[in-house]
Tab-separated table of C-alpha atoms in Angstrom:
chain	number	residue	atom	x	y	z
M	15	UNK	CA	0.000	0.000	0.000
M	16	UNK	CA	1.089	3.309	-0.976
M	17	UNK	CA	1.478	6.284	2.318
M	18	UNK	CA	2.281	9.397	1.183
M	19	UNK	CA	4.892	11.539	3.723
M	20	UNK	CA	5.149	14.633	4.798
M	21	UNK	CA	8.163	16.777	6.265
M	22	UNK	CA	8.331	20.080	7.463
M	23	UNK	CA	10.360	22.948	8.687
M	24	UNK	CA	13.926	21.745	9.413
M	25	UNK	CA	13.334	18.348	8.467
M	26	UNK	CA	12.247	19.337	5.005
M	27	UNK	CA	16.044	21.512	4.667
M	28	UNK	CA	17.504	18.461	6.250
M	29	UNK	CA	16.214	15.657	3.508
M	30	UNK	CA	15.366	18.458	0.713
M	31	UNK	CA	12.002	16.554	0.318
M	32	UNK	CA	8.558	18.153	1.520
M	33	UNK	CA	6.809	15.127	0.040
M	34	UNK	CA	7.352	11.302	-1.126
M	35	UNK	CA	5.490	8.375	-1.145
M	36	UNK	CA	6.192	5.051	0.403
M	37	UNK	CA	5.192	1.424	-0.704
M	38	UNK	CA	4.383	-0.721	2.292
M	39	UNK	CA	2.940	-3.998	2.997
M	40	UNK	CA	0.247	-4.789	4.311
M	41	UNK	CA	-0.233	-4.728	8.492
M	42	UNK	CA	2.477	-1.740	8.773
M	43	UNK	CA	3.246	0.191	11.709
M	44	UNK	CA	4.657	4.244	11.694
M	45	UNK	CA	7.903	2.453	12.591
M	46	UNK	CA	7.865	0.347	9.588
M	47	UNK	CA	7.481	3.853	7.609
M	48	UNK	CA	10.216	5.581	10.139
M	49	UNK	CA	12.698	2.946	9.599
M	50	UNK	CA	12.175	3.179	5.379
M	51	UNK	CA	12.683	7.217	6.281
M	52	UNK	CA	15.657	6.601	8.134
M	53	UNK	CA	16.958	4.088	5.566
M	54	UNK	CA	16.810	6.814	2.896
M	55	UNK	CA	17.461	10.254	4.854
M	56	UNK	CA	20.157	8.880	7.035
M	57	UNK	CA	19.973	12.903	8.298
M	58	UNK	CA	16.521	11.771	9.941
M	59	UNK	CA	18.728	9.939	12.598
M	60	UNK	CA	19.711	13.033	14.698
M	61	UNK	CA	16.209	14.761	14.484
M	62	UNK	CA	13.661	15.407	17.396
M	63	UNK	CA	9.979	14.798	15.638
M	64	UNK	CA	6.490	13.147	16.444
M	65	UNK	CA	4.437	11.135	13.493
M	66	UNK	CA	1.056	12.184	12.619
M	67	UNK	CA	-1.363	9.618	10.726
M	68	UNK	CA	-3.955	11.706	8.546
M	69	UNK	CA	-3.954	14.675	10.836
M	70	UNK	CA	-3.945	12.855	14.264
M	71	UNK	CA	-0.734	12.268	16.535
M	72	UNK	CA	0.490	8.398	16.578
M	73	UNK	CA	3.246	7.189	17.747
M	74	UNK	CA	5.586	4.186	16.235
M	75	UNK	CA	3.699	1.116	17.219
M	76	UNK	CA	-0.244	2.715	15.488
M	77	UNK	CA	-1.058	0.413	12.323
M	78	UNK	CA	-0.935	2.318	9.284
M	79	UNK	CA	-3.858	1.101	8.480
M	80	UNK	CA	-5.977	2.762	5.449
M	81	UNK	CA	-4.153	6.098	6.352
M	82	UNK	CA	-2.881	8.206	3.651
M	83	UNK	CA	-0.572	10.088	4.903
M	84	UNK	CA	2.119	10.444	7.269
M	85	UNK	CA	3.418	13.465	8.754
M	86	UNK	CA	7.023	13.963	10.302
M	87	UNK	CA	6.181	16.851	12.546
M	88	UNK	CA	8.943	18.248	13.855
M	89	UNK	CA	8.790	20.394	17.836
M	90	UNK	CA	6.363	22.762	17.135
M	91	UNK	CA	6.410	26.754	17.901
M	92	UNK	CA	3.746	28.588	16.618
M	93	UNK	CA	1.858	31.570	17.861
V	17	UNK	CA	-28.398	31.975	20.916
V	18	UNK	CA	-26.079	31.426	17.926
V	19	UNK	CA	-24.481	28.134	17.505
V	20	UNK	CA	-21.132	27.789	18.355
V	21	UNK	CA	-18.598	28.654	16.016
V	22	UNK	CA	-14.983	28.310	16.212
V	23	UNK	CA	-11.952	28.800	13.283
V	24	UNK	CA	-8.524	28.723	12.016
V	25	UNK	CA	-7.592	30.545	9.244
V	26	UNK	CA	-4.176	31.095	8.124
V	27	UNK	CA	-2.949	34.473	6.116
V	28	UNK	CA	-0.588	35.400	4.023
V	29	UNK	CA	-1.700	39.034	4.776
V	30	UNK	CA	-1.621	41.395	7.374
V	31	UNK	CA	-4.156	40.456	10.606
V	32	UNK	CA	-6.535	43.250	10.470
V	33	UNK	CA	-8.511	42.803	13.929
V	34	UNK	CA	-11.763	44.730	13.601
V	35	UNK	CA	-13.467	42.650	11.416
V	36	UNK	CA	-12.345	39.527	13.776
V	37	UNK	CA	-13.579	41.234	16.633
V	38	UNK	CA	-16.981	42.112	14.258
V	39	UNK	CA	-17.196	38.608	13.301
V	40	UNK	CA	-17.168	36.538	16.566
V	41	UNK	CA	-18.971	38.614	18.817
V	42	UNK	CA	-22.705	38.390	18.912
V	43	UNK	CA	-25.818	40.042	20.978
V	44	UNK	CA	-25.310	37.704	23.914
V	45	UNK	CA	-21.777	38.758	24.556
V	46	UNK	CA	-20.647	41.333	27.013
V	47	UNK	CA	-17.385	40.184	26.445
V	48	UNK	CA	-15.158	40.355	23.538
V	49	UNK	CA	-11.239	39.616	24.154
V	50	UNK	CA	-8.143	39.737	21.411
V	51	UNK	CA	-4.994	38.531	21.416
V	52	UNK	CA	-1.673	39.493	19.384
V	53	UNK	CA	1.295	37.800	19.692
V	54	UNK	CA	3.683	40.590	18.002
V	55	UNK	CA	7.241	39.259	15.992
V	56	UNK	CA	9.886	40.836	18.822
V	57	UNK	CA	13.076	42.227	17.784
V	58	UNK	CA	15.440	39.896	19.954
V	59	UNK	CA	15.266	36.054	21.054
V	60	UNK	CA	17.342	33.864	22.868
V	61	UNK	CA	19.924	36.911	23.010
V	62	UNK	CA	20.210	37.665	19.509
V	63	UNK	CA	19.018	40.281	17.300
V	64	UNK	CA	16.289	39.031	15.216
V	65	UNK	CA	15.700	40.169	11.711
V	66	UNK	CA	12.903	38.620	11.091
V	67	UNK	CA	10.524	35.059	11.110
V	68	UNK	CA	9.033	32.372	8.466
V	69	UNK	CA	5.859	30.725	9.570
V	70	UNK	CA	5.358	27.679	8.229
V	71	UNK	CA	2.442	26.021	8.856
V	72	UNK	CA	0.489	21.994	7.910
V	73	UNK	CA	-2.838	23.617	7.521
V	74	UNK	CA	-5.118	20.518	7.418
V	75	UNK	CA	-3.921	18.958	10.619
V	76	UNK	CA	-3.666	22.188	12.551
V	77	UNK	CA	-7.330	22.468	11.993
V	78	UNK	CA	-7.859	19.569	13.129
V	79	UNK	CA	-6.034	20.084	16.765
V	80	UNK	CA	-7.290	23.437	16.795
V	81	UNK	CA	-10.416	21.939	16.503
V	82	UNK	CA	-9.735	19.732	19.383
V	83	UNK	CA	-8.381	23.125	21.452
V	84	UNK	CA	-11.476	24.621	20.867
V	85	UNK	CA	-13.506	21.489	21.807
V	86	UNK	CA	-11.304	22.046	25.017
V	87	UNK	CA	-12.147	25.173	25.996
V	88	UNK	CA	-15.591	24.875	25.450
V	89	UNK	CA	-15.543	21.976	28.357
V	90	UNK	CA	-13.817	23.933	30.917
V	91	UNK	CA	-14.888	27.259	29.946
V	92	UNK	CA	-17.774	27.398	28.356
V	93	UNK	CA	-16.724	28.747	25.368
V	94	UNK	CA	-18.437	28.712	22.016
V	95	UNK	CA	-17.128	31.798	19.971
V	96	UNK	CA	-14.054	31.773	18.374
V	97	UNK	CA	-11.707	32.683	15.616
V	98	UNK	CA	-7.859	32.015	15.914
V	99	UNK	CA	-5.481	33.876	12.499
V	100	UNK	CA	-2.289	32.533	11.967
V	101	UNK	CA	-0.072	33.841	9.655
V	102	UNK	CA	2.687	32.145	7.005
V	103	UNK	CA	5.608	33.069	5.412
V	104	UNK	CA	7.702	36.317	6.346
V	105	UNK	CA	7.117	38.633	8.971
V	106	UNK	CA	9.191	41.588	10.094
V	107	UNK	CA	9.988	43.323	13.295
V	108	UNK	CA	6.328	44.285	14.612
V	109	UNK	CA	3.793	42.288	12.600
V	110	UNK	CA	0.896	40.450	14.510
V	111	UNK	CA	1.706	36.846	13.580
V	112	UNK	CA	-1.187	35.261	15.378
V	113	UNK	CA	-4.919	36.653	16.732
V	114	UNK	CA	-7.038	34.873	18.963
V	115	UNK	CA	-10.178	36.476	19.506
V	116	UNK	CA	-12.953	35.153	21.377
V	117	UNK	CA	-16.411	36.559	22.822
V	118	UNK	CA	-18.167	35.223	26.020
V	119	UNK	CA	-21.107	36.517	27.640
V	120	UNK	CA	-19.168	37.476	31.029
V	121	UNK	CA	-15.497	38.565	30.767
V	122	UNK	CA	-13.920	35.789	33.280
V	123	UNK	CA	-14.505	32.586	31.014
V	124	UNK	CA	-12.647	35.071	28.082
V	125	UNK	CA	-9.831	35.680	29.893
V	126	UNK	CA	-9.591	32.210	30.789
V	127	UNK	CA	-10.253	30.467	27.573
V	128	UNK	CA	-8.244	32.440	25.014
V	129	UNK	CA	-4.952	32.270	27.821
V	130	UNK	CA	-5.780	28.327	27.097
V	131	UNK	CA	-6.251	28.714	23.552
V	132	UNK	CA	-2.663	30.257	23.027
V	133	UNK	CA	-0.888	28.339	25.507
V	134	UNK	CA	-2.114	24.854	24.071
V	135	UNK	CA	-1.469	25.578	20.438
V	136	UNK	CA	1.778	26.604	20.716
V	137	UNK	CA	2.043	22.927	22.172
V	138	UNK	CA	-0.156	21.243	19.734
V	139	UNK	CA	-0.508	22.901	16.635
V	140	UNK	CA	1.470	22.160	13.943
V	141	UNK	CA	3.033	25.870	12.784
V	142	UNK	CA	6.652	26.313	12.704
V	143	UNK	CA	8.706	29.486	12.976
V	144	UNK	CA	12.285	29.745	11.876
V	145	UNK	CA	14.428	32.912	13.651
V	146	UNK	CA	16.720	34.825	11.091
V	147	UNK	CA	19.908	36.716	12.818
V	148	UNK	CA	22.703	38.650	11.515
V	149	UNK	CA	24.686	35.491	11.604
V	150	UNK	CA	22.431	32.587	10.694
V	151	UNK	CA	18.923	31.403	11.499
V	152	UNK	CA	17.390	28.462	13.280
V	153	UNK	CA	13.727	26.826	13.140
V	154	UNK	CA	12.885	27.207	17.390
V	155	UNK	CA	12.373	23.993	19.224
V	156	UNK	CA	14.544	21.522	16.946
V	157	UNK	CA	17.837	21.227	19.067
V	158	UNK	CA	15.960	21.979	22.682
């Protein structure tokens, strides 16, 4: 199944990607995506972040599921 | 009574607050509070030129939503629109507004303090901090 990823702020500068898409298989976890990230972005390694699946925090061990998108969201500091 | 309404908008634009203020606040209100949180010249010792907001709009409404849902439990509050802005600001520029309107002024007070607190733990906006020597997006190495 296909999970399309997101990275912002630093991250983005870090990997030079805002957006890519993953192939997984079937009965993935975020940690399954995280350790494809890491395996191509080895800059990902030193990084502080949380995952979000389809707008909602997760952590590593949430299924994937039917979600469609995964979002590396680094500490956050608006307002 | 109007239903409750709450939003997040983001802008690429000045924050012009009168029409905010004008849009939230209805008959039943004897209360209307705003809030600006103003780009500051200095942070973390430095001289600050100026700030990039970036923002992931479709999630942030969704946990603003879940602020909002929030302060509604504990305070009551059903009236309120939150402005966020993206991209450059300079020295002086409002580069968020919370306003909200209550019928009595305590549950205001009270509910946009949470509001702001909360979403700049939440919220998924991100602000980089340009010096004279360099800049830095704020939270990464903390």
């Amino acid at each position: 199944m296909k999970l399309v990823v997101l990275l912002f702020a630093g991250l983005r500068e870090a990997t030079g990607e805002s957006r890519l898409e993953l192939e997984l298989c079937d009965g993935a976890t975020v940690a399954d995506a995280q350790a494809e990230l890491l395996r191509r972005f080895p800059a990902l390694r030193e990084r502080r972040y949380a995952f979000a699946l389809d707008h909602h925090y997760a952590t590593g061990s949430t299924a994937v599921g039917s979600a469609r998108e995964l979002a590396l969201i680094p500490p956050v500091s608006g307002g | 009574m109007l239903a409750a309404r709450f939003e997040l908008r983001f802008s690429t634009a000045p924050i012009a607050l009168d029409p905010l203020v004008a849009e939230v606040r209805s008959d039943g209100d004897g209360a209307v509070l705003s809030f600006l949180g103003v780009v500051r010249d200095h942070a973390r010792g430095k001289r600050v030129l100026h700030l990039d907001y970036e923002a992931y709009p479709p999630m942030a409404e969704v946990q603003m939503n879940l602020l909002f849902e929030e302060a509604r439990e504990r305070f009551g509050l059903e009236r309120a629109l939150v402005v966020h802005r993206t991209g450059r600001l300079l020295i002086g520029e409002a580069s968020v507004a919370i306003v909200v309107a209550t019928p009595h002024r305590a549950a205001a007070f009270d509910a946009c303090r949470h509001l702001i607190d909360r979403l700049k733990e939440t919220v998924p906006i991100w602000k980089k901090e340009t010096y004279e020597d360099g800049s830095a997006w704020i939270g990464e190495r903390s």
